[in-house]
Amino acid sequence: MSTDDTFREGASKTYTRTFTREDVQQFAALSNDEGAHHLVPNDEEQVVLHGLLTATMPTKLGGDIDLLARTMEFEFPRPAYTGVEITCEATYESVEEYDDYTALDVSFVCESEDGDVVLRGRCEGVVK
């Protein structure tokens, strides 16, 4: 496999999304996680996103490069809410090229439009 700037150490990719109540309802039905905080709106008509729904943001970035994740770690310092724009930035911390695959160590952080960190973590995997 030839070296690709896409996988240069220190390079980063971003993805921005605003989740809706319908997104949360669909995820609740899929995951069977129907906690009231995910389904009953607050005074601002927002619900709390499922942590793993928020985690679809870094997994989307991994999917863009066909990353096969071997490990993933998540920390959820603050709740994320529907109707709030969230930006996820993934950074390639370590890149190791082999004959038939590239091994990556990726860190990521997701922030709300107000600058609150709602998710941070790491992932290790390979791209063939």
mmCIF file of C-alpha atoms in Angstrom:
data_model
loop_
_atom_site.group_PDB
_atom_site.id
_atom_site.type_symbol
_atom_site.label_atom_id
_atom_site.label_comp_id
_atom_site.label_asym_id
_atom_site.label_seq_id
_atom_site.Cartn_x
_atom_site.Cartn_y
_atom_site.Cartn_z
ATOM 1 C CA MET A 1 0.000 0.000 0.000
ATOM 2 C CA SER A 2 1.423 3.378 -0.890
ATOM 3 C CA THR A 3 1.526 6.259 1.553
ATOM 4 C CA ASP A 4 -1.589 8.411 1.256
ATOM 5 C CA ASP A 5 -1.785 11.934 2.703
ATOM 6 C CA THR A 6 -5.215 10.943 3.982
ATOM 7 C CA PHE A 7 -3.412 8.897 6.626
ATOM 8 C CA ARG A 8 -0.674 11.344 7.575
ATOM 9 C CA GLU A 9 -0.041 11.580 11.332
ATOM 10 C CA GLY A 10 -1.630 14.752 12.675
ATOM 11 C CA ALA A 11 -4.140 15.001 9.803
ATOM 12 C CA SER A 12 -7.748 15.460 10.849
ATOM 13 C CA LYS A 13 -11.231 15.156 9.385
ATOM 14 C CA THR A 14 -14.457 16.750 10.621
ATOM 15 C CA TYR A 15 -18.151 15.998 10.396
ATOM 16 C CA THR A 16 -20.995 18.235 11.581
ATOM 17 C CA ARG A 17 -24.562 17.190 12.289
ATOM 18 C CA THR A 18 -27.685 18.285 14.155
ATOM 19 C CA PHE A 19 -29.706 15.344 15.478
ATOM 20 C CA THR A 20 -33.509 15.510 15.574
ATOM 21 C CA ARG A 21 -36.061 14.006 17.943
ATOM 22 C CA GLU A 22 -36.982 11.620 15.114
ATOM 23 C CA ASP A 23 -33.329 10.441 14.978
ATOM 24 C CA VAL A 24 -33.458 9.750 18.726
ATOM 25 C CA GLN A 25 -36.813 7.947 18.469
ATOM 26 C CA GLN A 26 -35.463 5.727 15.681
ATOM 27 C CA PHE A 27 -32.314 4.940 17.666
ATOM 28 C CA ALA A 28 -34.405 4.190 20.769
ATOM 29 C CA ALA A 29 -36.498 1.736 18.761
ATOM 30 C CA LEU A 30 -33.389 0.117 17.245
ATOM 31 C CA SER A 31 -31.441 -0.141 20.512
ATOM 32 C CA ASN A 32 -34.410 -0.728 22.846
ATOM 33 C CA ASP A 33 -32.962 2.045 25.063
ATOM 34 C CA GLU A 34 -36.135 3.968 25.818
ATOM 35 C CA GLY A 35 -35.072 5.916 28.896
ATOM 36 C CA ALA A 36 -37.368 8.865 29.592
ATOM 37 C CA HIS A 37 -34.498 11.364 29.165
ATOM 38 C CA HIS A 38 -34.308 10.237 25.522
ATOM 39 C CA LEU A 39 -38.031 10.441 24.828
ATOM 40 C CA VAL A 40 -39.573 13.106 27.076
ATOM 41 C CA PRO A 41 -38.610 16.630 25.985
ATOM 42 C CA ASN A 42 -37.331 19.272 28.385
ATOM 43 C CA ASP A 43 -38.722 22.823 28.610
ATOM 44 C CA GLU A 44 -36.881 23.673 25.377
ATOM 45 C CA GLU A 45 -38.465 20.701 23.557
ATOM 46 C CA GLN A 46 -35.114 18.878 23.409
ATOM 47 C CA VAL A 47 -34.223 15.346 24.425
ATOM 48 C CA VAL A 48 -30.845 13.925 25.414
ATOM 49 C CA LEU A 49 -29.080 12.013 22.656
ATOM 50 C CA HIS A 50 -28.104 8.431 23.356
ATOM 51 C CA GLY A 51 -24.354 8.285 23.905
ATOM 52 C CA LEU A 52 -23.967 5.694 21.193
ATOM 53 C CA LEU A 53 -26.072 7.781 18.808
ATOM 54 C CA THR A 54 -23.587 10.604 19.361
ATOM 55 C CA ALA A 55 -20.820 8.039 18.776
ATOM 56 C CA THR A 56 -22.122 7.482 15.246
ATOM 57 C CA MET A 57 -20.285 10.686 14.353
ATOM 58 C CA PRO A 58 -16.735 9.308 14.730
ATOM 59 C CA THR A 59 -17.889 5.969 13.302
ATOM 60 C CA LYS A 60 -19.163 7.848 10.219
ATOM 61 C CA LEU A 61 -15.694 9.357 9.791
ATOM 62 C CA GLY A 62 -14.183 5.875 10.134
ATOM 63 C CA GLY A 63 -16.637 4.544 7.573
ATOM 64 C CA ASP A 64 -15.542 7.229 5.110
ATOM 65 C CA ILE A 65 -12.105 5.565 4.971
ATOM 66 C CA ASP A 66 -13.317 1.951 5.440
ATOM 67 C CA LEU A 67 -11.664 1.707 8.857
ATOM 68 C CA LEU A 68 -12.168 -1.668 10.486
ATOM 69 C CA ALA A 69 -12.136 -0.774 14.183
ATOM 70 C CA ARG A 70 -10.487 -3.168 16.599
ATOM 71 C CA THR A 71 -10.956 -1.104 19.754
ATOM 72 C CA MET A 72 -13.013 1.967 20.636
ATOM 73 C CA GLU A 73 -13.098 4.037 23.837
ATOM 74 C CA PHE A 74 -15.739 6.654 24.642
ATOM 75 C CA GLU A 75 -16.109 9.302 27.340
ATOM 76 C CA PHE A 76 -19.247 11.439 27.559
ATOM 77 C CA PRO A 77 -18.348 14.519 29.674
ATOM 78 C CA ARG A 78 -21.665 16.334 29.042
ATOM 79 C CA PRO A 79 -25.008 15.406 27.539
ATOM 80 C CA ALA A 80 -25.779 16.244 23.931
ATOM 81 C CA TYR A 81 -29.252 17.416 22.876
ATOM 82 C CA THR A 82 -31.456 17.402 19.819
ATOM 83 C CA GLY A 83 -31.515 20.601 17.789
ATOM 84 C CA VAL A 84 -27.904 21.485 18.699
ATOM 85 C CA GLU A 85 -25.193 21.350 16.045
ATOM 86 C CA ILE A 86 -22.346 18.991 16.957
ATOM 87 C CA THR A 87 -18.963 18.873 15.232
ATOM 88 C CA CYS A 88 -16.739 15.814 15.462
ATOM 89 C CA GLU A 89 -13.033 16.080 14.718
ATOM 90 C CA ALA A 90 -10.980 12.902 14.283
ATOM 91 C CA THR A 91 -7.171 13.116 14.290
ATOM 92 C CA TYR A 92 -4.753 10.430 13.106
ATOM 93 C CA GLU A 93 -2.388 10.035 16.062
ATOM 94 C CA SER A 94 -0.396 7.088 14.714
ATOM 95 C CA VAL A 95 -0.118 5.725 11.179
ATOM 96 C CA GLU A 96 1.750 2.503 10.390
ATOM 97 C CA GLU A 97 1.979 1.339 6.777
ATOM 98 C CA TYR A 98 2.253 -2.385 6.011
ATOM 99 C CA ASP A 99 2.261 -4.261 2.696
ATOM 100 C CA ASP A 100 -1.482 -4.890 2.599
ATOM 101 C CA TYR A 101 -2.996 -2.568 5.200
ATOM 102 C CA THR A 102 -2.550 0.617 7.209
ATOM 103 C CA ALA A 103 -2.891 0.569 11.012
ATOM 104 C CA LEU A 104 -4.363 3.729 12.539
ATOM 105 C CA ASP A 105 -4.697 5.107 16.052
ATOM 106 C CA VAL A 106 -7.315 7.852 15.956
ATOM 107 C CA SER A 107 -8.459 10.297 18.632
ATOM 108 C CA PHE A 108 -11.732 12.181 18.336
ATOM 109 C CA VAL A 109 -13.659 14.905 20.075
ATOM 110 C CA CYS A 110 -17.266 16.024 19.528
ATOM 111 C CA GLU A 111 -18.271 19.525 20.579
ATOM 112 C CA SER A 112 -21.637 21.258 20.665
ATOM 113 C CA GLU A 113 -22.101 24.591 18.938
ATOM 114 C CA ASP A 114 -21.520 26.218 22.353
ATOM 115 C CA GLY A 115 -18.087 24.577 22.625
ATOM 116 C CA ASP A 116 -19.072 21.940 25.193
ATOM 117 C CA VAL A 117 -17.287 18.610 24.729
ATOM 118 C CA VAL A 118 -20.022 15.963 24.575
ATOM 119 C CA LEU A 119 -17.853 13.027 23.493
ATOM 120 C CA ARG A 120 -14.150 12.231 23.345
ATOM 121 C CA GLY A 121 -12.371 9.009 22.691
ATOM 122 C CA ARG A 122 -9.937 6.868 20.734
ATOM 123 C CA CYS A 123 -10.071 4.128 18.170
ATOM 124 C CA GLU A 124 -7.533 1.667 16.814
ATOM 125 C CA GLY A 125 -8.074 -0.177 13.564
ATOM 126 C CA VAL A 126 -6.928 -0.996 10.080
ATOM 127 C CA VAL A 127 -7.640 0.119 6.532
ATOM 128 C CA LYS A 128 -6.977 -2.411 3.767
#
